[in-house]
Amino acid sequence: MSKIKIMSDSTADIPKNLQEELDITVLYLPIIDGDKEYLDGLTIEKEDFYEILEKSEKLPSTSRVAPGTFTDEYTKAWKEGYSDLIYVCLNSKGSSTYQGAVLELEDFYEENPEAKDAIKVHIIDSLTYSMGYGMAAVIAARMAKEGKSADEIVTTAKDWLDNNRILFIPLNLKFVKKSGRVSAASAFVGDALGLKPVITFEDGESKVIGKIRGEKKIIPEVIKMMQEERDTSAPYMTAYGTNKEAYNKLRTGLSEAFGEEPAIEYGIGCIIAINAGPNVLGIIYKKK
């Protein structure tokens, strides 16, 4: 009988209650702020990081999951009798974490040849961020609890990853300008004209798919985008930062437009906050 372990990493922003409920192993990415180092979601919580970020003159940086971590997790899963370990990983185009997972797997099998027939490790490159791939891990974990096969789980997780849409709307352009997600010139013009970018990710790359003038138009415009392309048979998720007033308006607007509440609501994690800023709104859904 299959025994399947699901794993992801902290940039997936999977709420802790779901991590515990579904027994999802989460690996923590380091965040470096000057001479201080934190582990995203373990030694620093997002709310505390928002405050640090607002005061930082220079953006904190991030690093890949610490070397050796994957070997430890592969060994643990093998020793605990898992037949499969499915790792839904952070975008390989934005972090070397994926490459680290692959290289350590090669070394793990080389050093433990008897493990090759005992446990199969599936490493899935999400090519996205936040709950865009966190939801794939949640779906996978639910299927594992239902007794689905590893092949079924991997196929379903990949289907979500191939068809999900993230919309992030930074309400302040300071951080996207610093991070380079939007060029400095564009950010300056955006500030001057009251334009807010709608940022998504396609094939691992960030992309501005819309610019909305005036905060009052943001919610109607993103709801319109979502109505045009959302697969309503799948749940949607919402993300918030420090601006709870704007988030409540977004949540109300979505509930009225679709007649349903978000399946998951979560605070945007540290890694996304570095690039989009803590004053941000987010929606994740599956496309038709």
PDB file of C-alpha atoms in Angstrom:
ATOM      1  CA  MET A   1       0.000   0.000   0.000  1.00  0.00           C
ATOM      2  CA  SER A   2       1.262   3.481  -0.864  1.00  0.00           C
ATOM      3  CA  LYS A   3       2.311   5.817   1.909  1.00  0.00           C
ATOM      4  CA  ILE A   4       2.752   9.324   0.509  1.00  0.00           C
ATOM      5  CA  LYS A   5       4.423  12.381   2.066  1.00  0.00           C
ATOM      6  CA  ILE A   6       3.749  15.884   0.705  1.00  0.00           C
ATOM      7  CA  MET A   7       6.395  18.585   1.041  1.00  0.00           C
ATOM      8  CA  SER A   8       6.683  22.240   0.040  1.00  0.00           C
ATOM      9  CA  ASP A   9       8.553  25.334   1.204  1.00  0.00           C
ATOM     10  CA  SER A  10       7.782  28.527   3.062  1.00  0.00           C
ATOM     11  CA  THR A  11       7.357  30.748   0.005  1.00  0.00           C
ATOM     12  CA  ALA A  12       4.186  28.756  -0.751  1.00  0.00           C
ATOM     13  CA  ASP A  13       2.506  30.691   2.103  1.00  0.00           C
ATOM     14  CA  ILE A  14       0.480  27.648   3.195  1.00  0.00           C
ATOM     15  CA  PRO A  15      -1.390  28.657   6.381  1.00  0.00           C
ATOM     16  CA  LYS A  16      -0.040  26.858   9.441  1.00  0.00           C
ATOM     17  CA  ASN A  17      -3.385  25.306  10.321  1.00  0.00           C
ATOM     18  CA  LEU A  18      -3.407  23.578   6.916  1.00  0.00           C
ATOM     19  CA  GLN A  19       0.226  22.498   7.254  1.00  0.00           C
ATOM     20  CA  GLU A  20      -0.683  20.757  10.508  1.00  0.00           C
ATOM     21  CA  GLU A  21      -4.086  19.421   9.455  1.00  0.00           C
ATOM     22  CA  LEU A  22      -2.743  17.885   6.241  1.00  0.00           C
ATOM     23  CA  ASP A  23       0.706  16.904   7.564  1.00  0.00           C
ATOM     24  CA  ILE A  24       2.560  18.945   4.928  1.00  0.00           C
ATOM     25  CA  THR A  25       6.282  19.239   5.571  1.00  0.00           C
ATOM     26  CA  VAL A  26       7.413  22.830   4.971  1.00  0.00           C
ATOM     27  CA  LEU A  27      11.051  23.798   4.410  1.00  0.00           C
ATOM     28  CA  TYR A  28      12.102  27.298   5.434  1.00  0.00           C
ATOM     29  CA  LEU A  29      13.944  29.764   3.219  1.00  0.00           C
ATOM     30  CA  PRO A  30      16.479  32.080   4.859  1.00  0.00           C
ATOM     31  CA  ILE A  31      15.967  35.853   4.788  1.00  0.00           C
ATOM     32  CA  ILE A  32      19.039  38.063   5.223  1.00  0.00           C
ATOM     33  CA  ASP A  33      18.591  41.588   6.545  1.00  0.00           C
ATOM     34  CA  GLY A  34      21.998  43.186   7.058  1.00  0.00           C
ATOM     35  CA  ASP A  35      23.771  41.129   9.703  1.00  0.00           C
ATOM     36  CA  LYS A  36      20.586  39.346  10.762  1.00  0.00           C
ATOM     37  CA  GLU A  37      19.226  36.131   9.309  1.00  0.00           C
ATOM     38  CA  TYR A  38      15.734  34.718   9.752  1.00  0.00           C
ATOM     39  CA  LEU A  39      13.933  31.602   8.622  1.00  0.00           C
ATOM     40  CA  ASP A  40      10.751  32.591   6.814  1.00  0.00           C
ATOM     41  CA  GLY A  41       7.764  31.580   8.944  1.00  0.00           C
ATOM     42  CA  LEU A  42       9.861  29.802  11.603  1.00  0.00           C
ATOM     43  CA  THR A  43      12.039  32.361  13.391  1.00  0.00           C
ATOM     44  CA  ILE A  44      10.091  35.367  12.134  1.00  0.00           C
ATOM     45  CA  GLU A  45       6.384  35.805  11.485  1.00  0.00           C
ATOM     46  CA  LYS A  46       5.119  37.799   8.534  1.00  0.00           C
ATOM     47  CA  GLU A  47       3.544  40.572  10.654  1.00  0.00           C
ATOM     48  CA  ASP A  48       6.889  41.254  12.350  1.00  0.00           C
ATOM     49  CA  PHE A  49       8.651  41.151   9.014  1.00  0.00           C
ATOM     50  CA  TYR A  50       6.272  43.735   7.542  1.00  0.00           C
ATOM     51  CA  GLU A  51       7.490  46.188  10.203  1.00  0.00           C
ATOM     52  CA  ILE A  52      11.154  45.414   9.454  1.00  0.00           C
ATOM     53  CA  LEU A  53      10.515  45.841   5.750  1.00  0.00           C
ATOM     54  CA  GLU A  54       8.893  49.255   6.165  1.00  0.00           C
ATOM     55  CA  LYS A  55      11.956  50.506   8.067  1.00  0.00           C
ATOM     56  CA  SER A  56      14.608  48.934   5.814  1.00  0.00           C
ATOM     57  CA  GLU A  57      16.619  51.288   3.628  1.00  0.00           C
ATOM     58  CA  LYS A  58      17.882  48.321   1.620  1.00  0.00           C
ATOM     59  CA  LEU A  59      15.640  45.400   0.708  1.00  0.00           C
ATOM     60  CA  PRO A  60      16.370  42.177   2.620  1.00  0.00           C
ATOM     61  CA  SER A  61      17.529  39.306   0.431  1.00  0.00           C
ATOM     62  CA  THR A  62      16.661  35.622   0.359  1.00  0.00           C
ATOM     63  CA  SER A  63      18.576  32.423  -0.112  1.00  0.00           C
ATOM     64  CA  ARG A  64      17.773  28.854  -1.123  1.00  0.00           C
ATOM     65  CA  VAL A  65      16.765  26.176   1.360  1.00  0.00           C
ATOM     66  CA  ALA A  66      19.903  25.305   3.333  1.00  0.00           C
ATOM     67  CA  PRO A  67      22.138  22.638   1.754  1.00  0.00           C
ATOM     68  CA  GLY A  68      21.638  19.232   3.352  1.00  0.00           C
ATOM     69  CA  THR A  69      18.000  19.908   4.229  1.00  0.00           C
ATOM     70  CA  PHE A  70      16.690  17.876   1.307  1.00  0.00           C
ATOM     71  CA  THR A  71      18.983  14.947   2.049  1.00  0.00           C
ATOM     72  CA  ASP A  72      17.682  14.944   5.621  1.00  0.00           C
ATOM     73  CA  GLU A  73      14.047  14.956   4.435  1.00  0.00           C
ATOM     74  CA  TYR A  74      14.607  12.247   1.816  1.00  0.00           C
ATOM     75  CA  THR A  75      16.328  10.072   4.435  1.00  0.00           C
ATOM     76  CA  LYS A  76      13.601  10.677   7.005  1.00  0.00           C
ATOM     77  CA  ALA A  77      10.792   9.809   4.569  1.00  0.00           C
ATOM     78  CA  TRP A  78      12.636   6.652   3.488  1.00  0.00           C
ATOM     79  CA  LYS A  79      13.290   5.532   7.065  1.00  0.00           C
ATOM     80  CA  GLU A  80       9.638   6.205   7.982  1.00  0.00           C
ATOM     81  CA  GLY A  81       8.458   3.872   5.241  1.00  0.00           C
ATOM     82  CA  TYR A  82       7.000   6.324   2.731  1.00  0.00           C
ATOM     83  CA  SER A  83       6.665   4.898  -0.765  1.00  0.00           C
ATOM     84  CA  ASP A  84       6.567   8.378  -2.348  1.00  0.00           C
ATOM     85  CA  LEU A  85       7.599  11.903  -1.438  1.00  0.00           C
ATOM     86  CA  ILE A  86       6.033  14.641  -3.552  1.00  0.00           C
ATOM     87  CA  TYR A  87       7.781  18.000  -3.291  1.00  0.00           C
ATOM     88  CA  VAL A  88       5.930  20.996  -4.780  1.00  0.00           C
ATOM     89  CA  CYS A  89       8.758  23.479  -5.127  1.00  0.00           C
ATOM     90  CA  LEU A  90       9.313  27.202  -5.432  1.00  0.00           C
ATOM     91  CA  ASN A  91       9.789  28.619  -8.945  1.00  0.00           C
ATOM     92  CA  SER A  92      13.147  27.464 -10.336  1.00  0.00           C
ATOM     93  CA  LYS A  93      13.523  30.755 -12.227  1.00  0.00           C
ATOM     94  CA  GLY A  94      13.474  32.745  -8.996  1.00  0.00           C
ATOM     95  CA  SER A  95      15.458  30.496  -6.667  1.00  0.00           C
ATOM     96  CA  SER A  96      18.085  27.757  -6.832  1.00  0.00           C
ATOM     97  CA  THR A  97      16.022  25.741  -4.327  1.00  0.00           C
ATOM     98  CA  TYR A  98      14.676  23.482  -7.099  1.00  0.00           C
ATOM     99  CA  GLN A  99      18.172  22.750  -8.408  1.00  0.00           C
ATOM    100  CA  GLY A 100      19.296  22.003  -4.856  1.00  0.00           C
ATOM    101  CA  ALA A 101      16.464  19.505  -4.408  1.00  0.00           C
ATOM    102  CA  VAL A 102      17.370  17.715  -7.657  1.00  0.00           C
ATOM    103  CA  LEU A 103      21.113  17.547  -6.934  1.00  0.00           C
ATOM    104  CA  GLU A 104      20.610  16.294  -3.396  1.00  0.00           C
ATOM    105  CA  LEU A 105      18.228  13.617  -4.657  1.00  0.00           C
ATOM    106  CA  GLU A 106      20.894  12.336  -7.040  1.00  0.00           C
ATOM    107  CA  ASP A 107      23.395  12.199  -4.173  1.00  0.00           C
ATOM    108  CA  PHE A 108      20.838  10.567  -1.867  1.00  0.00           C
ATOM    109  CA  TYR A 109      20.204   7.692  -4.272  1.00  0.00           C
ATOM    110  CA  GLU A 110      23.913   7.322  -5.005  1.00  0.00           C
ATOM    111  CA  GLU A 111      24.717   7.030  -1.308  1.00  0.00           C
ATOM    112  CA  ASN A 112      21.664   4.851  -0.558  1.00  0.00           C
ATOM    113  CA  PRO A 113      21.155   2.586  -3.602  1.00  0.00           C
ATOM    114  CA  GLU A 114      18.712   0.412  -1.649  1.00  0.00           C
ATOM    115  CA  ALA A 115      16.396   3.435  -1.322  1.00  0.00           C
ATOM    116  CA  LYS A 116      15.805   3.577  -5.095  1.00  0.00           C
ATOM    117  CA  ASP A 117      13.327   0.706  -5.006  1.00  0.00           C
ATOM    118  CA  ALA A 118      11.833   1.757  -1.684  1.00  0.00           C
ATOM    119  CA  ILE A 119      10.890   5.418  -2.171  1.00  0.00           C
ATOM    120  CA  LYS A 120      10.181   7.499  -5.252  1.00  0.00           C
ATOM    121  CA  VAL A 121      10.733  11.241  -4.957  1.00  0.00           C
ATOM    122  CA  HIS A 122       8.733  13.509  -7.280  1.00  0.00           C
ATOM    123  CA  ILE A 123      10.112  17.072  -7.503  1.00  0.00           C
ATOM    124  CA  ILE A 124       7.631  19.444  -9.148  1.00  0.00           C
ATOM    125  CA  ASP A 125       8.867  22.838 -10.338  1.00  0.00           C
ATOM    126  CA  SER A 126       5.877  25.127  -9.737  1.00  0.00           C
ATOM    127  CA  LEU A 127       7.199  28.043 -11.846  1.00  0.00           C
ATOM    128  CA  THR A 128       5.213  30.352  -9.578  1.00  0.00           C
ATOM    129  CA  TYR A 129       4.941  31.758  -6.059  1.00  0.00           C
ATOM    130  CA  SER A 130       2.810  31.921  -2.941  1.00  0.00           C
ATOM    131  CA  MET A 131      -0.457  29.971  -2.841  1.00  0.00           C
ATOM    132  CA  GLY A 132      -0.183  29.705  -6.628  1.00  0.00           C
ATOM    133  CA  TYR A 133       1.766  26.548  -5.775  1.00  0.00           C
ATOM    134  CA  GLY A 134       0.841  26.256  -2.115  1.00  0.00           C
ATOM    135  CA  MET A 135      -2.637  25.228  -3.270  1.00  0.00           C
ATOM    136  CA  ALA A 136      -1.117  22.446  -5.369  1.00  0.00           C
ATOM    137  CA  ALA A 137       0.517  21.083  -2.205  1.00  0.00           C
ATOM    138  CA  VAL A 138      -2.787  21.382  -0.319  1.00  0.00           C
ATOM    139  CA  ILE A 139      -4.645  19.541  -3.091  1.00  0.00           C
ATOM    140  CA  ALA A 140      -1.928  16.867  -3.125  1.00  0.00           C
ATOM    141  CA  ALA A 141      -2.076  16.401   0.646  1.00  0.00           C
ATOM    142  CA  ARG A 142      -5.860  16.050   0.604  1.00  0.00           C
ATOM    143  CA  MET A 143      -5.623  13.448  -2.146  1.00  0.00           C
ATOM    144  CA  ALA A 144      -2.945  11.556  -0.209  1.00  0.00           C
ATOM    145  CA  LYS A 145      -5.275  11.388   2.791  1.00  0.00           C
ATOM    146  CA  GLU A 146      -7.995  10.016   0.503  1.00  0.00           C
ATOM    147  CA  GLY A 147      -5.675   7.210  -0.565  1.00  0.00           C
ATOM    148  CA  LYS A 148      -5.096   8.362  -4.135  1.00  0.00           C
ATOM    149  CA  SER A 149      -2.032   7.072  -5.982  1.00  0.00           C
ATOM    150  CA  ALA A 150       1.121   9.131  -6.380  1.00  0.00           C
ATOM    151  CA  ASP A 151       0.611   9.326 -10.149  1.00  0.00           C
ATOM    152  CA  GLU A 152      -2.934  10.674  -9.698  1.00  0.00           C
ATOM    153  CA  ILE A 153      -1.716  13.217  -7.171  1.00  0.00           C
ATOM    154  CA  VAL A 154       1.172  14.442  -9.336  1.00  0.00           C
ATOM    155  CA  THR A 155      -1.097  14.754 -12.399  1.00  0.00           C
ATOM    156  CA  THR A 156      -3.710  16.754 -10.470  1.00  0.00           C
ATOM    157  CA  ALA A 157      -1.106  19.002  -8.836  1.00  0.00           C
ATOM    158  CA  LYS A 158       0.463  19.745 -12.216  1.00  0.00           C
ATOM    159  CA  ASP A 159      -2.949  20.519 -13.690  1.00  0.00           C
ATOM    160  CA  TRP A 160      -3.480  23.157 -11.000  1.00  0.00           C
ATOM    161  CA  LEU A 161      -0.003  24.591 -11.608  1.00  0.00           C
ATOM    162  CA  ASP A 162      -0.563  24.727 -15.371  1.00  0.00           C
ATOM    163  CA  ASN A 163      -3.872  26.559 -15.037  1.00  0.00           C
ATOM    164  CA  ASN A 164      -3.762  28.773 -11.955  1.00  0.00           C
ATOM    165  CA  ARG A 165      -3.693  32.558 -12.059  1.00  0.00           C
ATOM    166  CA  ILE A 166      -2.168  34.855  -9.477  1.00  0.00           C
ATOM    167  CA  LEU A 167      -3.080  38.537  -9.390  1.00  0.00           C
ATOM    168  CA  PHE A 168      -1.004  40.678  -7.037  1.00  0.00           C
ATOM    169  CA  ILE A 169      -1.814  44.376  -6.762  1.00  0.00           C
ATOM    170  CA  PRO A 170       0.777  46.458  -4.875  1.00  0.00           C
ATOM    171  CA  LEU A 171      -0.978  49.517  -3.433  1.00  0.00           C
ATOM    172  CA  ASN A 172       2.364  51.220  -2.866  1.00  0.00           C
ATOM    173  CA  LEU A 173       5.017  51.047  -5.583  1.00  0.00           C
ATOM    174  CA  LYS A 174       8.067  51.620  -3.383  1.00  0.00           C
ATOM    175  CA  PHE A 175       8.910  47.934  -3.039  1.00  0.00           C
ATOM    176  CA  VAL A 176       8.227  46.803  -6.600  1.00  0.00           C
ATOM    177  CA  LYS A 177      10.476  49.659  -7.717  1.00  0.00           C
ATOM    178  CA  LYS A 178      13.261  48.530  -5.375  1.00  0.00           C
ATOM    179  CA  SER A 179      12.891  44.858  -6.280  1.00  0.00           C
ATOM    180  CA  GLY A 180      12.745  45.490 -10.018  1.00  0.00           C
ATOM    181  CA  ARG A 181       9.368  43.802 -10.504  1.00  0.00           C
ATOM    182  CA  VAL A 182       8.316  47.064 -12.135  1.00  0.00           C
ATOM    183  CA  SER A 183      10.976  49.328 -13.637  1.00  0.00           C
ATOM    184  CA  ALA A 184      11.892  52.453 -11.687  1.00  0.00           C
ATOM    185  CA  ALA A 185      10.632  54.672 -14.515  1.00  0.00           C
ATOM    186  CA  SER A 186       7.318  52.847 -14.693  1.00  0.00           C
ATOM    187  CA  ALA A 187       6.959  52.987 -10.920  1.00  0.00           C
ATOM    188  CA  PHE A 188       7.624  56.735 -10.916  1.00  0.00           C
ATOM    189  CA  VAL A 189       5.058  57.340 -13.646  1.00  0.00           C
ATOM    190  CA  GLY A 190       2.637  55.038 -11.846  1.00  0.00           C
ATOM    191  CA  ASP A 191       2.969  57.004  -8.616  1.00  0.00           C
ATOM    192  CA  ALA A 192       2.544  60.291 -10.403  1.00  0.00           C
ATOM    193  CA  LEU A 193      -0.570  59.144 -12.268  1.00  0.00           C
ATOM    194  CA  GLY A 194      -2.040  57.035  -9.482  1.00  0.00           C
ATOM    195  CA  LEU A 195      -1.537  53.839 -11.484  1.00  0.00           C
ATOM    196  CA  LYS A 196      -1.359  50.463  -9.755  1.00  0.00           C
ATOM    197  CA  PRO A 197       0.087  47.458 -11.630  1.00  0.00           C
ATOM    198  CA  VAL A 198      -1.605  44.064 -11.684  1.00  0.00           C
ATOM    199  CA  ILE A 199       1.235  41.539 -11.510  1.00  0.00           C
ATOM    200  CA  THR A 200       1.013  37.874 -12.431  1.00  0.00           C
ATOM    201  CA  PHE A 201       3.473  35.074 -13.194  1.00  0.00           C
ATOM    202  CA  GLU A 202       3.682  33.212 -16.471  1.00  0.00           C
ATOM    203  CA  ASP A 203       6.202  30.453 -17.109  1.00  0.00           C
ATOM    204  CA  GLY A 204       8.124  31.518 -14.033  1.00  0.00           C
ATOM    205  CA  GLU A 205       8.432  35.176 -14.995  1.00  0.00           C
ATOM    206  CA  SER A 206       6.654  38.150 -13.447  1.00  0.00           C
ATOM    207  CA  LYS A 207       4.468  40.105 -15.841  1.00  0.00           C
ATOM    208  CA  VAL A 208       2.361  43.244 -15.540  1.00  0.00           C
ATOM    209  CA  ILE A 209      -0.976  42.424 -17.185  1.00  0.00           C
ATOM    210  CA  GLY A 210      -2.792  45.613 -16.313  1.00  0.00           C
ATOM    211  CA  LYS A 211      -2.467  49.079 -14.846  1.00  0.00           C
ATOM    212  CA  ILE A 212      -5.378  50.523 -12.926  1.00  0.00           C
ATOM    213  CA  ARG A 213      -5.753  54.231 -12.293  1.00  0.00           C
ATOM    214  CA  GLY A 214      -7.201  55.137  -8.901  1.00  0.00           C
ATOM    215  CA  GLU A 215      -7.724  52.881  -5.893  1.00  0.00           C
ATOM    216  CA  LYS A 216     -11.509  52.947  -6.279  1.00  0.00           C
ATOM    217  CA  LYS A 217     -11.212  51.156  -9.625  1.00  0.00           C
ATOM    218  CA  ILE A 218      -8.867  48.402  -8.430  1.00  0.00           C
ATOM    219  CA  ILE A 219     -11.426  46.018  -6.996  1.00  0.00           C
ATOM    220  CA  PRO A 220     -13.985  46.293  -9.837  1.00  0.00           C
ATOM    221  CA  GLU A 221     -11.215  45.864 -12.429  1.00  0.00           C
ATOM    222  CA  VAL A 222      -9.596  42.779 -10.873  1.00  0.00           C
ATOM    223  CA  ILE A 223     -13.012  41.198 -10.314  1.00  0.00           C
ATOM    224  CA  LYS A 224     -13.757  41.789 -13.993  1.00  0.00           C
ATOM    225  CA  MET A 225     -10.465  40.091 -14.951  1.00  0.00           C
ATOM    226  CA  MET A 226     -11.338  37.164 -12.737  1.00  0.00           C
ATOM    227  CA  GLN A 227     -14.890  36.852 -14.096  1.00  0.00           C
ATOM    228  CA  GLU A 228     -13.540  36.650 -17.640  1.00  0.00           C
ATOM    229  CA  GLU A 229     -11.154  33.760 -17.053  1.00  0.00           C
ATOM    230  CA  ARG A 230     -11.958  31.941 -13.800  1.00  0.00           C
ATOM    231  CA  ASP A 231     -13.014  28.294 -13.730  1.00  0.00           C
ATOM    232  CA  THR A 232     -15.823  28.583 -11.181  1.00  0.00           C
ATOM    233  CA  SER A 233     -15.768  24.856 -10.415  1.00  0.00           C
ATOM    234  CA  ALA A 234     -12.480  25.368  -8.533  1.00  0.00           C
ATOM    235  CA  PRO A 235     -12.031  27.356  -5.305  1.00  0.00           C
ATOM    236  CA  TYR A 236     -10.329  30.731  -5.142  1.00  0.00           C
ATOM    237  CA  MET A 237      -8.006  32.210  -2.516  1.00  0.00           C
ATOM    238  CA  THR A 238      -7.334  35.727  -1.308  1.00  0.00           C
ATOM    239  CA  ALA A 239      -4.215  37.298   0.189  1.00  0.00           C
ATOM    240  CA  TYR A 240      -3.734  40.424   2.259  1.00  0.00           C
ATOM    241  CA  GLY A 241      -0.951  42.471   3.772  1.00  0.00           C
ATOM    242  CA  THR A 242      -1.127  45.486   6.035  1.00  0.00           C
ATOM    243  CA  ASN A 243      -4.070  47.221   4.358  1.00  0.00           C
ATOM    244  CA  LYS A 244      -7.015  45.438   5.972  1.00  0.00           C
ATOM    245  CA  GLU A 245      -9.513  48.097   4.859  1.00  0.00           C
ATOM    246  CA  ALA A 246      -8.707  47.536   1.178  1.00  0.00           C
ATOM    247  CA  TYR A 247      -8.690  43.781   1.720  1.00  0.00           C
ATOM    248  CA  ASN A 248     -12.151  43.795   3.312  1.00  0.00           C
ATOM    249  CA  LYS A 249     -13.494  45.685   0.304  1.00  0.00           C
ATOM    250  CA  LEU A 250     -11.882  43.155  -2.043  1.00  0.00           C
ATOM    251  CA  ARG A 251     -13.278  40.217  -0.091  1.00  0.00           C
ATOM    252  CA  THR A 252     -16.784  41.708  -0.046  1.00  0.00           C
ATOM    253  CA  GLY A 253     -16.637  42.486  -3.770  1.00  0.00           C
ATOM    254  CA  LEU A 254     -15.543  38.947  -4.634  1.00  0.00           C
ATOM    255  CA  SER A 255     -18.198  37.357  -2.421  1.00  0.00           C
ATOM    256  CA  GLU A 256     -20.907  39.448  -4.081  1.00  0.00           C
ATOM    257  CA  ALA A 257     -19.618  38.798  -7.597  1.00  0.00           C
ATOM    258  CA  PHE A 258     -19.263  35.019  -7.257  1.00  0.00           C
ATOM    259  CA  GLY A 259     -21.728  34.167  -4.488  1.00  0.00           C
ATOM    260  CA  GLU A 260     -19.041  32.305  -2.562  1.00  0.00           C
ATOM    261  CA  GLU A 261     -16.380  33.019   0.031  1.00  0.00           C
ATOM    262  CA  PRO A 262     -12.668  32.469  -0.597  1.00  0.00           C
ATOM    263  CA  ALA A 263     -11.643  28.907   0.229  1.00  0.00           C
ATOM    264  CA  ILE A 264      -8.447  30.137   1.878  1.00  0.00           C
ATOM    265  CA  GLU A 265      -7.525  33.590   3.169  1.00  0.00           C
ATOM    266  CA  TYR A 266      -3.940  34.227   4.171  1.00  0.00           C
ATOM    267  CA  GLY A 267      -1.435  36.925   4.987  1.00  0.00           C
ATOM    268  CA  ILE A 268       1.152  37.405   2.288  1.00  0.00           C
ATOM    269  CA  GLY A 269       4.447  35.796   3.243  1.00  0.00           C
ATOM    270  CA  CYS A 270       7.838  37.394   3.797  1.00  0.00           C
ATOM    271  CA  ILE A 271       9.339  36.526   0.406  1.00  0.00           C
ATOM    272  CA  ILE A 272       6.446  37.988  -1.575  1.00  0.00           C
ATOM    273  CA  ALA A 273       6.364  41.051   0.689  1.00  0.00           C
ATOM    274  CA  ILE A 274       9.999  41.786  -0.200  1.00  0.00           C
ATOM    275  CA  ASN A 275       9.085  42.019  -3.882  1.00  0.00           C
ATOM    276  CA  ALA A 276       5.569  43.467  -3.791  1.00  0.00           C
ATOM    277  CA  GLY A 277       5.610  45.257  -0.454  1.00  0.00           C
ATOM    278  CA  PRO A 278       3.389  44.574   2.553  1.00  0.00           C
ATOM    279  CA  ASN A 279       0.664  46.923   1.277  1.00  0.00           C
ATOM    280  CA  VAL A 280      -0.644  44.476  -1.291  1.00  0.00           C
ATOM    281  CA  LEU A 281      -3.757  42.555  -2.317  1.00  0.00           C
ATOM    282  CA  GLY A 282      -3.798  39.136  -3.931  1.00  0.00           C
ATOM    283  CA  ILE A 283      -6.174  36.703  -5.609  1.00  0.00           C
ATOM    284  CA  ILE A 284      -5.438  33.164  -6.778  1.00  0.00           C
ATOM    285  CA  TYR A 285      -7.811  31.104  -8.892  1.00  0.00           C
ATOM    286  CA  LYS A 286      -7.918  28.472 -11.598  1.00  0.00           C
ATOM    287  CA  LYS A 287      -8.370  29.557 -15.199  1.00  0.00           C
ATOM    288  CA  LYS A 288     -10.920  28.042 -17.568  1.00  0.00           C
TER     289      LYS A 288
END
